[in-house]
Amino acid sequence: MKKASLPLVWLSILVSVAAMAQPAPQRLAVLSPHSVEMVYAVGAGERIIATVEYADFPESAKQIPRVGSYNAINLEALLAFEPDLVLLSYQDTNALILEQIKGLGLPVEDTSVSKIDGVATRLRELGQRLGVAEKASQAADDFEAKLAKVRQQYQGRAEVKVFYQIWPAPLTTVSDGWMSQVIADCGGINVFNDNPASYPQVSQEQVILTMPEVILKPHYHGAAKEAGLDWNRWPEIPAVKRNQQHFINGDLVHRTGPRLVDGMEEVCEAIDAARQAKAH
């Protein structure tokens, strides 16, 4: 049995060597904003030949040709760019669009991140795939160091009840997931953490019943901050009573890329402000 297994071992080694010898992809279609930020972070931004709407960081990313958005891709235009690798988030892409892209016969890889610590893992994986492992490892190390620093700073602080208003109409929040992890690492409690839906639509009455001590409102794509619902109509809510409604940069905290930890710092600062208001 040992002799019979040797050819399989050698075959495995040869396949691994062949994979390492393959040239790294040079024409990347990167179809999610956080994936674009990751590719730039590992030092391969100049290889991106097509992307999607709202891929706007770093500044040079704004010049990349667009082939659609997360829920509508121009497949003909995508093919015309002749990418040798398509990168996108499976969990953030419309299921039908994802199947259509896979049906084009192009190499497709997932860049989804479901846990905060997964950002560093994805960076390293991307570095291996693109042949820039050293640069990617440094980017991952930097992310982990910043993340550890923020976690340590807020560890053990008094808990604060948080309502995260991801969208005002329909009123939408988040449940258990990476955003709840961000809130928890800041010493907050997501009041809808146990909701079975990933992005539950809730009523104003449901929010009031949770009595949040801080209300967080993300804004996006450099747009002006919008007040959304007028929570001031309910002064009995602790967050309203103590003037703890805060805007945060959704482009930072909702893109699971290298800047996520910067968004996390904003969230932590807002929660800490509510913590101090509660203490006085």
Short mmCIF file of C-alpha atoms in Angstrom, two decimals, residues 14-153:
data_model
loop_
_atom_site.label_atom_id
_atom_site.label_comp_id
_atom_site.label_asym_id
_atom_site.label_seq_id
_atom_site.Cartn_x
_atom_site.Cartn_y
_atom_site.Cartn_z
CA LEU A 14 4.18 18.08 -9.21
CA VAL A 15 0.76 19.75 -9.24
CA SER A 16 1.83 22.09 -6.42
CA VAL A 17 5.06 23.00 -8.21
CA ALA A 18 3.18 23.60 -11.45
CA ALA A 19 0.73 25.87 -9.66
CA MET A 20 3.60 27.88 -8.19
CA ALA A 21 5.18 28.18 -11.61
CA GLN A 22 2.05 29.64 -13.19
CA PRO A 23 2.37 33.36 -13.94
CA ALA A 24 0.44 35.61 -11.57
CA PRO A 25 -2.74 37.15 -13.05
CA GLN A 26 -2.08 40.54 -14.64
CA ARG A 27 -5.54 41.63 -15.84
CA LEU A 28 -7.92 41.80 -12.90
CA ALA A 29 -11.63 42.51 -12.99
CA VAL A 30 -12.39 43.42 -9.39
CA LEU A 31 -16.13 43.62 -8.86
CA SER A 32 -16.57 44.85 -5.29
CA PRO A 33 -15.22 48.05 -3.66
CA HIS A 34 -13.59 46.30 -0.69
CA SER A 35 -11.81 43.92 -3.07
CA VAL A 36 -10.37 46.89 -4.96
CA GLU A 37 -9.01 48.28 -1.70
CA MET A 38 -7.46 44.91 -0.90
CA VAL A 39 -5.75 44.63 -4.28
CA TYR A 40 -4.25 48.09 -3.85
CA ALA A 41 -3.18 47.24 -0.30
CA VAL A 42 -1.15 44.24 -1.51
CA GLY A 43 0.52 46.36 -4.19
CA ALA A 44 -1.29 45.17 -7.32
CA GLY A 45 -3.69 48.04 -7.97
CA GLU A 46 -2.18 48.78 -11.37
CA ARG A 47 -3.39 45.38 -12.62
CA ILE A 48 -7.09 46.25 -12.22
CA ILE A 49 -8.60 46.78 -15.66
CA ALA A 50 -12.30 46.87 -14.71
CA THR A 51 -14.38 47.42 -11.59
CA VAL A 52 -17.83 48.49 -10.36
CA GLU A 53 -19.71 51.50 -9.07
CA TYR A 54 -18.53 53.02 -5.77
CA ALA A 55 -15.01 51.58 -6.01
CA ASP A 56 -13.52 54.95 -5.09
CA PHE A 57 -10.50 54.29 -2.87
CA PRO A 58 -7.66 55.00 -3.25
CA GLU A 59 -8.07 58.07 -5.44
CA SER A 60 -6.57 56.35 -8.50
CA ALA A 61 -9.32 53.71 -8.33
CA LYS A 62 -11.80 56.33 -9.55
CA GLN A 63 -10.15 56.18 -12.99
CA ILE A 64 -10.74 52.44 -13.49
CA PRO A 65 -13.42 51.64 -16.13
CA ARG A 66 -16.78 50.46 -14.72
CA VAL A 67 -18.72 47.40 -15.84
CA GLY A 68 -21.69 47.69 -13.49
CA SER A 69 -22.57 47.43 -9.81
CA TYR A 70 -23.12 44.72 -7.20
CA ASN A 71 -26.51 43.83 -8.70
CA ALA A 72 -26.03 44.57 -12.41
CA ILE A 73 -22.92 43.62 -14.40
CA ASN A 74 -22.49 44.28 -18.12
CA LEU A 75 -21.24 40.81 -19.03
CA GLU A 76 -20.35 41.77 -22.60
CA ALA A 77 -18.22 44.67 -21.37
CA LEU A 78 -16.59 42.43 -18.77
CA LEU A 79 -15.61 39.89 -21.42
CA ALA A 80 -14.29 42.63 -23.69
CA PHE A 81 -11.67 43.55 -21.08
CA GLU A 82 -10.29 39.98 -21.27
CA PRO A 83 -9.51 39.59 -17.56
CA ASP A 84 -7.40 36.63 -16.49
CA LEU A 85 -8.98 36.72 -13.01
CA VAL A 86 -12.26 38.02 -11.60
CA LEU A 87 -12.35 38.93 -7.91
CA LEU A 88 -15.60 39.61 -6.09
CA SER A 89 -17.46 38.98 -2.87
CA TYR A 90 -19.83 36.05 -3.25
CA GLN A 91 -21.86 37.11 -0.22
CA ASP A 92 -22.35 40.69 -1.45
CA THR A 93 -23.10 39.91 -5.11
CA ASN A 94 -26.57 39.25 -6.47
CA ALA A 95 -26.90 35.45 -6.76
CA LEU A 96 -28.10 35.53 -10.38
CA ILE A 97 -25.31 37.89 -11.40
CA LEU A 98 -22.77 35.66 -9.67
CA GLU A 99 -23.96 32.60 -11.61
CA GLN A 100 -23.85 34.55 -14.89
CA ILE A 101 -20.27 35.64 -14.22
CA LYS A 102 -19.24 32.09 -13.38
CA GLY A 103 -20.85 30.97 -16.63
CA LEU A 104 -18.49 33.12 -18.70
CA GLY A 105 -15.67 30.63 -18.27
CA LEU A 106 -13.38 33.14 -16.56
CA PRO A 107 -11.39 32.30 -13.42
CA VAL A 108 -13.43 33.65 -10.49
CA GLU A 109 -12.37 33.88 -6.85
CA ASP A 110 -14.26 34.87 -3.71
CA THR A 111 -13.08 37.76 -1.54
CA SER A 112 -15.90 37.61 1.02
CA VAL A 113 -15.08 38.38 4.63
CA SER A 114 -17.52 37.38 7.38
CA LYS A 115 -15.30 37.98 10.42
CA ILE A 116 -13.13 40.99 11.25
CA ASP A 117 -10.00 38.87 11.54
CA GLY A 118 -10.78 37.45 8.10
CA VAL A 119 -9.51 40.66 6.48
CA ALA A 120 -5.90 39.73 7.26
CA THR A 121 -6.47 36.18 6.06
CA ARG A 122 -7.89 37.39 2.75
CA LEU A 123 -4.99 39.81 2.25
CA ARG A 124 -2.48 37.00 2.64
CA GLU A 125 -4.44 34.69 0.32
CA LEU A 126 -4.66 37.45 -2.27
CA GLY A 127 -0.93 38.06 -2.00
CA GLN A 128 -0.20 34.41 -2.72
CA ARG A 129 -2.58 34.37 -5.69
CA LEU A 130 -1.16 37.54 -7.22
CA GLY A 131 2.49 36.77 -6.55
CA VAL A 132 2.97 39.60 -4.06
CA ALA A 133 3.07 37.57 -0.84
CA GLU A 134 5.63 39.74 0.96
CA LYS A 135 3.73 43.00 0.42
CA ALA A 136 0.44 41.30 1.32
CA SER A 137 1.90 39.84 4.50
CA GLN A 138 3.02 43.31 5.58
CA ALA A 139 -0.45 44.74 4.89
CA ALA A 140 -2.03 41.91 6.89
CA ASP A 141 0.41 42.40 9.77
CA ASP A 142 -0.36 46.14 9.85
CA PHE A 143 -4.10 45.45 9.92
CA GLU A 144 -3.75 42.95 12.76
CA ALA A 145 -1.58 45.33 14.78
CA LYS A 146 -4.10 48.18 14.45
CA LEU A 147 -6.98 45.85 15.27
CA ALA A 148 -5.25 44.53 18.38
CA LYS A 149 -4.54 48.09 19.54
CA VAL A 150 -8.18 49.17 19.21
CA ARG A 151 -9.45 46.02 20.92
CA GLN A 152 -7.05 46.49 23.81
CA GLN A 153 -8.02 50.14 24.20
#
